[in-house]
PDB file of C-alpha atoms in Angstrom:
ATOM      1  CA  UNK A 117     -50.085  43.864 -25.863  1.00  0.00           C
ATOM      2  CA  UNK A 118     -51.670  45.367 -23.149  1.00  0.00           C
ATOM      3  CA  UNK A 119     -51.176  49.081 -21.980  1.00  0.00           C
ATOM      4  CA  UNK A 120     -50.191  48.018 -19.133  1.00  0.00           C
ATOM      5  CA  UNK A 121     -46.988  46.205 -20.006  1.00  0.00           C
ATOM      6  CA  UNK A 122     -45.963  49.285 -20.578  1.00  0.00           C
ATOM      7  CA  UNK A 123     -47.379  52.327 -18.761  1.00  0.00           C
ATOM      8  CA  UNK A 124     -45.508  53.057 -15.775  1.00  0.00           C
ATOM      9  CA  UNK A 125     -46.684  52.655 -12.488  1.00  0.00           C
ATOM     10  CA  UNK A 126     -44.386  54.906  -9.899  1.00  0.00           C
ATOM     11  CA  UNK A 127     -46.472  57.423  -9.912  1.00  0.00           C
ATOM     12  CA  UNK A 128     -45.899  61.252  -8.824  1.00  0.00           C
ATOM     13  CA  UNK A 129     -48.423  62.970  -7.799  1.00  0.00           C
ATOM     14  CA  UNK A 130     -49.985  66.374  -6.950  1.00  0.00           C
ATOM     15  CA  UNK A 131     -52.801  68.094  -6.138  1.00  0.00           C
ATOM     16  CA  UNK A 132     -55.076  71.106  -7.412  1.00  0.00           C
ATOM     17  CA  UNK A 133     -53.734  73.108  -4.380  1.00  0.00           C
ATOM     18  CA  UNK A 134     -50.011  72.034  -4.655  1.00  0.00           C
ATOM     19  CA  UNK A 135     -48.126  75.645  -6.086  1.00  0.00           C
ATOM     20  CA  UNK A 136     -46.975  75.115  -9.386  1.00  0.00           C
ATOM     21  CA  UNK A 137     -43.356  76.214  -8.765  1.00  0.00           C
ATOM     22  CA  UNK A 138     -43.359  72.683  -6.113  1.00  0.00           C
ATOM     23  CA  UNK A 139     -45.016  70.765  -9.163  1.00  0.00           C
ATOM     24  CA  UNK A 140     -41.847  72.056 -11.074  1.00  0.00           C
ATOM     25  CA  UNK A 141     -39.314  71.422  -8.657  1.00  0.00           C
ATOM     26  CA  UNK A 142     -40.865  67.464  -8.580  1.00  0.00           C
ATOM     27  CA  UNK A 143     -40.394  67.147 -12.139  1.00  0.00           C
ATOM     28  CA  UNK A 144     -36.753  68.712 -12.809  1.00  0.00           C
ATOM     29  CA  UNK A 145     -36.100  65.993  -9.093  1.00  0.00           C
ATOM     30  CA  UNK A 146     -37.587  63.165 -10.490  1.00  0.00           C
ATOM     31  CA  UNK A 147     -36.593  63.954 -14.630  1.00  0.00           C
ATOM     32  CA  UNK A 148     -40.128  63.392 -15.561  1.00  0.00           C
ATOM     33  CA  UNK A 149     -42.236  66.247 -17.655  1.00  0.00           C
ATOM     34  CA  UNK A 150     -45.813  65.693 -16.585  1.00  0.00           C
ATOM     35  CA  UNK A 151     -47.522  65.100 -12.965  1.00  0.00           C
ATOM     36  CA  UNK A 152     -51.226  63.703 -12.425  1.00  0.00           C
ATOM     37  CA  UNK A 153     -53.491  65.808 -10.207  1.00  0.00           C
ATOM     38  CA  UNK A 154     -55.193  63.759  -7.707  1.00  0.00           C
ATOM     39  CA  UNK A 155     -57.860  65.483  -5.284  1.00  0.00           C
ATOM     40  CA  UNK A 156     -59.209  62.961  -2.593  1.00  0.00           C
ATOM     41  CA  UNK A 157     -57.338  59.942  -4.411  1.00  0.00           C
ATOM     42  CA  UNK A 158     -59.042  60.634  -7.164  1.00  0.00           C
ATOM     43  CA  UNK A 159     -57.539  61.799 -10.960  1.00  0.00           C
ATOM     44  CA  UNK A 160     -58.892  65.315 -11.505  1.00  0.00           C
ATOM     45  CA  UNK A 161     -56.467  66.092 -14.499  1.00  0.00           C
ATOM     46  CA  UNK A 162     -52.946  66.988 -15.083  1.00  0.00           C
ATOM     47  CA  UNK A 163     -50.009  69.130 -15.324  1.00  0.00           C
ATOM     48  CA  UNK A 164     -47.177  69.222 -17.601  1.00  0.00           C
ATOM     49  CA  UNK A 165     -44.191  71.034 -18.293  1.00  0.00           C
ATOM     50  CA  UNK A 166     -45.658  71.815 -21.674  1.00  0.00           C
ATOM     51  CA  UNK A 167     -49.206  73.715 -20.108  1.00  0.00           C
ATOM     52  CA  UNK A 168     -46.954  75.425 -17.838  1.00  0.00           C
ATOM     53  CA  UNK A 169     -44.570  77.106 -20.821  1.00  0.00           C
ATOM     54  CA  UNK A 170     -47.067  77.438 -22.907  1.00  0.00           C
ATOM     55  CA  UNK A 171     -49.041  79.677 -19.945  1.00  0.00           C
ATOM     56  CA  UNK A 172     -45.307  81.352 -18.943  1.00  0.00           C
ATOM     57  CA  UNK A 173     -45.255  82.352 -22.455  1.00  0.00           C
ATOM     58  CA  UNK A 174     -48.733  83.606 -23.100  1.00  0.00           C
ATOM     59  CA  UNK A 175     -48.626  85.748 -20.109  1.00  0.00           C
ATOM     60  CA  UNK A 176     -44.834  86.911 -21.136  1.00  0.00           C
ATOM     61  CA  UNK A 177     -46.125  89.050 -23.841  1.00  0.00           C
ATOM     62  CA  UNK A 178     -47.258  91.673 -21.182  1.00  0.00           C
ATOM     63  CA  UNK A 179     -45.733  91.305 -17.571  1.00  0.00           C
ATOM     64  CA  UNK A 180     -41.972  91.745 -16.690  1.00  0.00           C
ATOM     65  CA  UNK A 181     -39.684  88.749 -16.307  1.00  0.00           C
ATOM     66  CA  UNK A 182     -40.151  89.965 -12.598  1.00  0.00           C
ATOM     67  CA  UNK A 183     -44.098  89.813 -12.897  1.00  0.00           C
ATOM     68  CA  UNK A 184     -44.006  86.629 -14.065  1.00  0.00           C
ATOM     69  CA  UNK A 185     -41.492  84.767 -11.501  1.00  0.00           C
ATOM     70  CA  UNK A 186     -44.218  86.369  -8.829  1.00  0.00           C
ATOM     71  CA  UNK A 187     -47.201  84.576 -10.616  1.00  0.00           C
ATOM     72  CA  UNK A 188     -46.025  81.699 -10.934  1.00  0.00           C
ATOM     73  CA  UNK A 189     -44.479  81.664  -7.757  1.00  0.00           C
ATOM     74  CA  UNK A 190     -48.126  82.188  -6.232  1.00  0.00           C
ATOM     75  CA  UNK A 191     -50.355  80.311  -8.224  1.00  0.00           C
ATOM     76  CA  UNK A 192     -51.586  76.772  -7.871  1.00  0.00           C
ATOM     77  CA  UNK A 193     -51.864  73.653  -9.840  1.00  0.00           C
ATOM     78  CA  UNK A 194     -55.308  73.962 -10.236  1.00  0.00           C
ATOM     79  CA  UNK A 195     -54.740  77.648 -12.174  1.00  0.00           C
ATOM     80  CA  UNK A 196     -52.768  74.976 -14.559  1.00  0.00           C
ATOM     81  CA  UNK A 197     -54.146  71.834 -15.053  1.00  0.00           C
ATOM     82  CA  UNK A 198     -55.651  70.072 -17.817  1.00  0.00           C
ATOM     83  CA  UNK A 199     -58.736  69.206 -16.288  1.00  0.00           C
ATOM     84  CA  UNK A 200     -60.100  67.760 -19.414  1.00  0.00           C
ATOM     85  CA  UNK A 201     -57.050  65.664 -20.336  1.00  0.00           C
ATOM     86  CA  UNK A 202     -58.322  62.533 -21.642  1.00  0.00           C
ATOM     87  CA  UNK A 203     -57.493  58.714 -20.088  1.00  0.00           C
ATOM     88  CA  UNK A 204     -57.624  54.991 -20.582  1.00  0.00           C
ATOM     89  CA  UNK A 205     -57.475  52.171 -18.547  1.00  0.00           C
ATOM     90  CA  UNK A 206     -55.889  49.321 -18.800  1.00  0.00           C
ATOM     91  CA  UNK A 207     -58.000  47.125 -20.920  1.00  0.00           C
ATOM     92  CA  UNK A 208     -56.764  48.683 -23.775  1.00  0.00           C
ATOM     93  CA  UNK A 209     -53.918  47.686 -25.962  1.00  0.00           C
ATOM     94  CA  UNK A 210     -50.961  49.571 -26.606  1.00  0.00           C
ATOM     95  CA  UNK A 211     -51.470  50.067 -30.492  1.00  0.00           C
ATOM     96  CA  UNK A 212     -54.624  51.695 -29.485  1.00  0.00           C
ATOM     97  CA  UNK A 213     -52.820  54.214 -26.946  1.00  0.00           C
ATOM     98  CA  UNK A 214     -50.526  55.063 -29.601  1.00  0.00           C
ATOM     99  CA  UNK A 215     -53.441  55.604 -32.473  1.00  0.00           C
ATOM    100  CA  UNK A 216     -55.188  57.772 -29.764  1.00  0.00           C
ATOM    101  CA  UNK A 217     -52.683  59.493 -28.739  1.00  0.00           C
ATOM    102  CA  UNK A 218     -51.645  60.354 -32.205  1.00  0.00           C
ATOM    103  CA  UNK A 219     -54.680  61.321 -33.876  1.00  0.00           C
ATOM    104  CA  UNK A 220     -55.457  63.589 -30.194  1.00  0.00           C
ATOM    105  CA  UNK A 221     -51.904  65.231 -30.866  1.00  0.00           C
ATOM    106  CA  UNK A 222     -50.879  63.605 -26.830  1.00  0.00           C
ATOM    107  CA  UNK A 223     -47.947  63.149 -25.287  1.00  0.00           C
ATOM    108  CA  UNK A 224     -49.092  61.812 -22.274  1.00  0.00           C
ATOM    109  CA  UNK A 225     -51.987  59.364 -21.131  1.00  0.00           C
ATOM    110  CA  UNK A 226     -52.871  59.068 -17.781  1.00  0.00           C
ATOM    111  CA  UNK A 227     -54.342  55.500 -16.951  1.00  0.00           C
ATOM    112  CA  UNK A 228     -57.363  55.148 -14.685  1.00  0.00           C
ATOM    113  CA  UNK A 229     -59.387  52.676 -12.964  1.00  0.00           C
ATOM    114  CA  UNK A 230     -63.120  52.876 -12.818  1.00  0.00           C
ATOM    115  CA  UNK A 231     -63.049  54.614  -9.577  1.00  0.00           C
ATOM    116  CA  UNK A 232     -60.862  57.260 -11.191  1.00  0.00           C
ATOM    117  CA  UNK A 233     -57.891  56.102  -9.265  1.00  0.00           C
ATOM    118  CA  UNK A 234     -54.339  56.809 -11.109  1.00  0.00           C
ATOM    119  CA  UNK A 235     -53.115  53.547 -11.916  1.00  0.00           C
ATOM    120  CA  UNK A 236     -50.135  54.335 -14.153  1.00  0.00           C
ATOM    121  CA  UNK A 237     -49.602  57.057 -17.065  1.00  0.00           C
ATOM    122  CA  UNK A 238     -48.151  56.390 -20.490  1.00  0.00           C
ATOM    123  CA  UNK A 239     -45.784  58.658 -22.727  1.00  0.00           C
ATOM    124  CA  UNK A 240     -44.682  58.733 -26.334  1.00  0.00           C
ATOM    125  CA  UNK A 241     -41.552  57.263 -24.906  1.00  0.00           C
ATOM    126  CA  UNK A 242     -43.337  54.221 -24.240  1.00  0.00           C
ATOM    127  CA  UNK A 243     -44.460  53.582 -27.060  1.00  0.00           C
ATOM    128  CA  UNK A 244     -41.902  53.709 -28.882  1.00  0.00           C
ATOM    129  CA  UNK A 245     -40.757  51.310 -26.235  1.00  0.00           C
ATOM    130  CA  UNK A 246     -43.488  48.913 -27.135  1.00  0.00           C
ATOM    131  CA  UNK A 247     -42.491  49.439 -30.890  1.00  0.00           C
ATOM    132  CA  UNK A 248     -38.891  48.724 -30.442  1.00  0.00           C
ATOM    133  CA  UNK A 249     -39.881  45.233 -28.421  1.00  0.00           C
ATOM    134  CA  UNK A 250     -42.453  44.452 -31.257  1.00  0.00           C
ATOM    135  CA  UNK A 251     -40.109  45.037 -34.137  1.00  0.00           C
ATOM    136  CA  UNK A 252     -37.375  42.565 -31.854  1.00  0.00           C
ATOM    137  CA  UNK A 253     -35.014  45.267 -32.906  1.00  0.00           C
ATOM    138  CA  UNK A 254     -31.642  45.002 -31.683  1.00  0.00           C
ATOM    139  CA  UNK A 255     -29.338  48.364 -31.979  1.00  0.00           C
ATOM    140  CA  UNK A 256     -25.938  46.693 -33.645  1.00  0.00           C
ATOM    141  CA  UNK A 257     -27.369  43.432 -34.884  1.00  0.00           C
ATOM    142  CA  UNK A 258     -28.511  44.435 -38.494  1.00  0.00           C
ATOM    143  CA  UNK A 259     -27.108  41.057 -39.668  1.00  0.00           C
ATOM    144  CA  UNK A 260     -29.794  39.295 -37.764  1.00  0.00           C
ATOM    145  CA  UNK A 261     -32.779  42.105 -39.831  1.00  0.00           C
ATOM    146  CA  UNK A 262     -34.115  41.428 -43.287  1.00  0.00           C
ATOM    147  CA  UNK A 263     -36.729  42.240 -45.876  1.00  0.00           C
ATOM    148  CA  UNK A 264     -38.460  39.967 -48.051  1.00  0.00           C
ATOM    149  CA  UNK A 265     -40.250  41.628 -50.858  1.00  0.00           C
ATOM    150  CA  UNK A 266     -43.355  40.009 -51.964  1.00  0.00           C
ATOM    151  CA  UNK A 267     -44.837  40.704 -55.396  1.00  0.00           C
ATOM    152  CA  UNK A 268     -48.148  38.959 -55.619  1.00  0.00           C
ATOM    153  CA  UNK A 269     -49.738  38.919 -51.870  1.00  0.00           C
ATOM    154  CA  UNK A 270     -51.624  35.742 -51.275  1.00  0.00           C
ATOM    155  CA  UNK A 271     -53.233  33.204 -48.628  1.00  0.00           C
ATOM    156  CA  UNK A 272     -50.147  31.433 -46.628  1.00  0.00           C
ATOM    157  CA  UNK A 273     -47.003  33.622 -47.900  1.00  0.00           C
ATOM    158  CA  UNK A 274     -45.996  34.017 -44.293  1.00  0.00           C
ATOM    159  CA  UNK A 275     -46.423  30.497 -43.371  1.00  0.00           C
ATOM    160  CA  UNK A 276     -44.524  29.393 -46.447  1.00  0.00           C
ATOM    161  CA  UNK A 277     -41.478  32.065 -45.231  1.00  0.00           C
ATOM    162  CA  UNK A 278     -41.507  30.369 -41.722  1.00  0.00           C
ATOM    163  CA  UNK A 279     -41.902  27.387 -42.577  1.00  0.00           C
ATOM    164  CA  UNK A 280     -38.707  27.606 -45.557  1.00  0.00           C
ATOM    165  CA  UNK A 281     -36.384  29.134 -42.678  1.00  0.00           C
ATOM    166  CA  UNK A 282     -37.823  26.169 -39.833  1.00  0.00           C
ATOM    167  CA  UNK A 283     -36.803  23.316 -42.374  1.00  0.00           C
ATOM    168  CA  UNK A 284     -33.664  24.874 -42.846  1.00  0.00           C
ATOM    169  CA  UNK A 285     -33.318  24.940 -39.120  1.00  0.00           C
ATOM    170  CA  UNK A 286     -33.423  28.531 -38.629  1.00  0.00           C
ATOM    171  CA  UNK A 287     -35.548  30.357 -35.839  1.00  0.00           C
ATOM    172  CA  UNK A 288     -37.767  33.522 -36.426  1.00  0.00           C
ATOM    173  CA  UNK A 289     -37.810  35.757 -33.334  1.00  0.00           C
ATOM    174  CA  UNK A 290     -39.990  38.548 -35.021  1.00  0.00           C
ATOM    175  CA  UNK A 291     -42.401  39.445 -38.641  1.00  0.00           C
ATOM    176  CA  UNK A 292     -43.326  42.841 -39.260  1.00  0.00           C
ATOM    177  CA  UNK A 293     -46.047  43.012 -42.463  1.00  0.00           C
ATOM    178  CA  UNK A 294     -46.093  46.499 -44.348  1.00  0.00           C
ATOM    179  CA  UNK A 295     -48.398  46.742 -47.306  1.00  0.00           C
ATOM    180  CA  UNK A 296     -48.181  50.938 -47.623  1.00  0.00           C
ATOM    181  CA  UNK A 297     -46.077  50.876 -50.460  1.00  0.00           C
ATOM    182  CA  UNK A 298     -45.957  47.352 -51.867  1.00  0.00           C
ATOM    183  CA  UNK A 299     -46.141  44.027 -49.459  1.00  0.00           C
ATOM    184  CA  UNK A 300     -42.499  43.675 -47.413  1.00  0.00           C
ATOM    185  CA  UNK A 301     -41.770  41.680 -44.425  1.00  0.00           C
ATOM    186  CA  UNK A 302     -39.275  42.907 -42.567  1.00  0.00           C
ATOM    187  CA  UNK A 303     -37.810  39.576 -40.440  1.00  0.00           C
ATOM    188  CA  UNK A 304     -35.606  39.049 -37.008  1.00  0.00           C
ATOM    189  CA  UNK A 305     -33.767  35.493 -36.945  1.00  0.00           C
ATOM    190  CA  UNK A 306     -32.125  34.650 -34.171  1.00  0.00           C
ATOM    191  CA  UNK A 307     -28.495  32.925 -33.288  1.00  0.00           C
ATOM    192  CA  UNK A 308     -26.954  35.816 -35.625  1.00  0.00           C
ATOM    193  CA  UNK A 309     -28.150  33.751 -38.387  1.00  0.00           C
ATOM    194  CA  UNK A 310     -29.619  36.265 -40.439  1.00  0.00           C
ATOM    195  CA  UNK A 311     -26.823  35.504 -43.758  1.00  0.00           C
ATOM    196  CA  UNK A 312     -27.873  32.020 -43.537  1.00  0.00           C
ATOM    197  CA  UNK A 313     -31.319  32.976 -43.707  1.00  0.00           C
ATOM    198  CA  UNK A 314     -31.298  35.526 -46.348  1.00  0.00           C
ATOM    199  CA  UNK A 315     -29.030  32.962 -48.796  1.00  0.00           C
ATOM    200  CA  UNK A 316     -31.980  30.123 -48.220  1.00  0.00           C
ATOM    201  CA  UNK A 317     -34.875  32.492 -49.069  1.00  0.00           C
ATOM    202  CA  UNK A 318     -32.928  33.768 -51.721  1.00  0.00           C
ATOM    203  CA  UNK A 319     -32.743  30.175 -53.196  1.00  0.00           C
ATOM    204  CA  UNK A 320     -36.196  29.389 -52.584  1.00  0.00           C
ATOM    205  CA  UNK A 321     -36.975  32.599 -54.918  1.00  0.00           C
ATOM    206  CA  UNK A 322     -37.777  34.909 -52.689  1.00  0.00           C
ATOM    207  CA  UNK A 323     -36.209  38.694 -53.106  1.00  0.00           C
ATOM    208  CA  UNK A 324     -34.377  39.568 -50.009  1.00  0.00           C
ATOM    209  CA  UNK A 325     -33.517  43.009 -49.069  1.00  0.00           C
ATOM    210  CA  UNK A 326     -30.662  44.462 -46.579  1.00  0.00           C
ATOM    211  CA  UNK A 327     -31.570  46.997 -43.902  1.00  0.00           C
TER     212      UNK A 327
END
């Protein structure tokens, strides 16, 4: 899936001038923990909640409570920014996001155009979003989730699961594959029949596990 399926797209914005207590006020308004800086129309980094406390706190070790309320009440965005935070665009998938934004320790991704234009910006949040909707897990409906355990991996195995549940008349919605620790196959059926499903695979030999 694209990143774009899932980045979102109403966008707040601010600017390198814009004081930093405004860009806090926008987030606590608008519930969101990160802003894009935009000078011209044109991405020039960002701000998040987490620069700012992690500035607040650095500075805390040697300025009054009072000190500090003053600086911060003063200073700008662009005293704050990330102005090296990295981005993507939207060509890229979202399994790529997530790797990148994992191995670069991210919580946020802003998504740009190749004029620099914010297009959207992505968060941890959605990607677990785009996990959830991949897995076709359904919070409550652990009748409809199985594994199959598969002891000897080989050419076909999936199409010979699908294909065992479609003769019996019984519809796969999702197929997860994890080989980390052994080969399972964590399935989604739909029409709640997920007993039904487990008792045929059973029969056909297969080792079925419960979530």
């Amino acid at each position: 899936m694209k990143i774009k399926q899932y980045m979102s797209t109403d966008l707040i914005t601010v600017t390198p001038e814009t004081g930093v207590s405004a860009a806090v006020s926008k987030m606590e308004e608008h519930k969101i923990h990160n802003l894009p800086v935009v000078k011209d129309g044109k991405y020039v980094g960002i701000i998040t909640q987490d620069i700012i406390d992690a500035k607040s706190a650095s500075d805390a070790t040697s300025l009054s409570v009072y000190e500090l309320n003053y600086i911060l009440s003063k200073a700008n965005v662009a005293e704050f920014m990330d102005a090296k935070a990295p981005t993507a665009t939207t060509d890229w998938m979202v399994e790529e996001a997530a790797e990148f934004m994992r191995t670069n320790d991210l919580r946020v991704l802003p998504i740009v155009d190749g004029n620099q234009n914010v297009t959207g910006i992505i968060t941890y949040k959605d990607i677990f979003k785009a996990l959830i909707d991949l897995s076709g897990y359904l919070a409550g409906d652990s009748e409809s989730r199985f594994v199959v355990k598969i002891s000897e991996d080989r050419i076909g195995v999936i199409s010979e699961l699908t294909k065992t549940l479609a003769d019996a008349g019984i519809s796969v919605s999702h197929i997860f594959v994890n080989d980390t620790d052994g080969i399972e196959i964590t399935i989604q059926v739909h029409g709640g029949q997920g007993e039904r499903a487990k008792v045929v695979l059973s029969e056909a030999g297969y080792t079925v596990v419960d979530l």
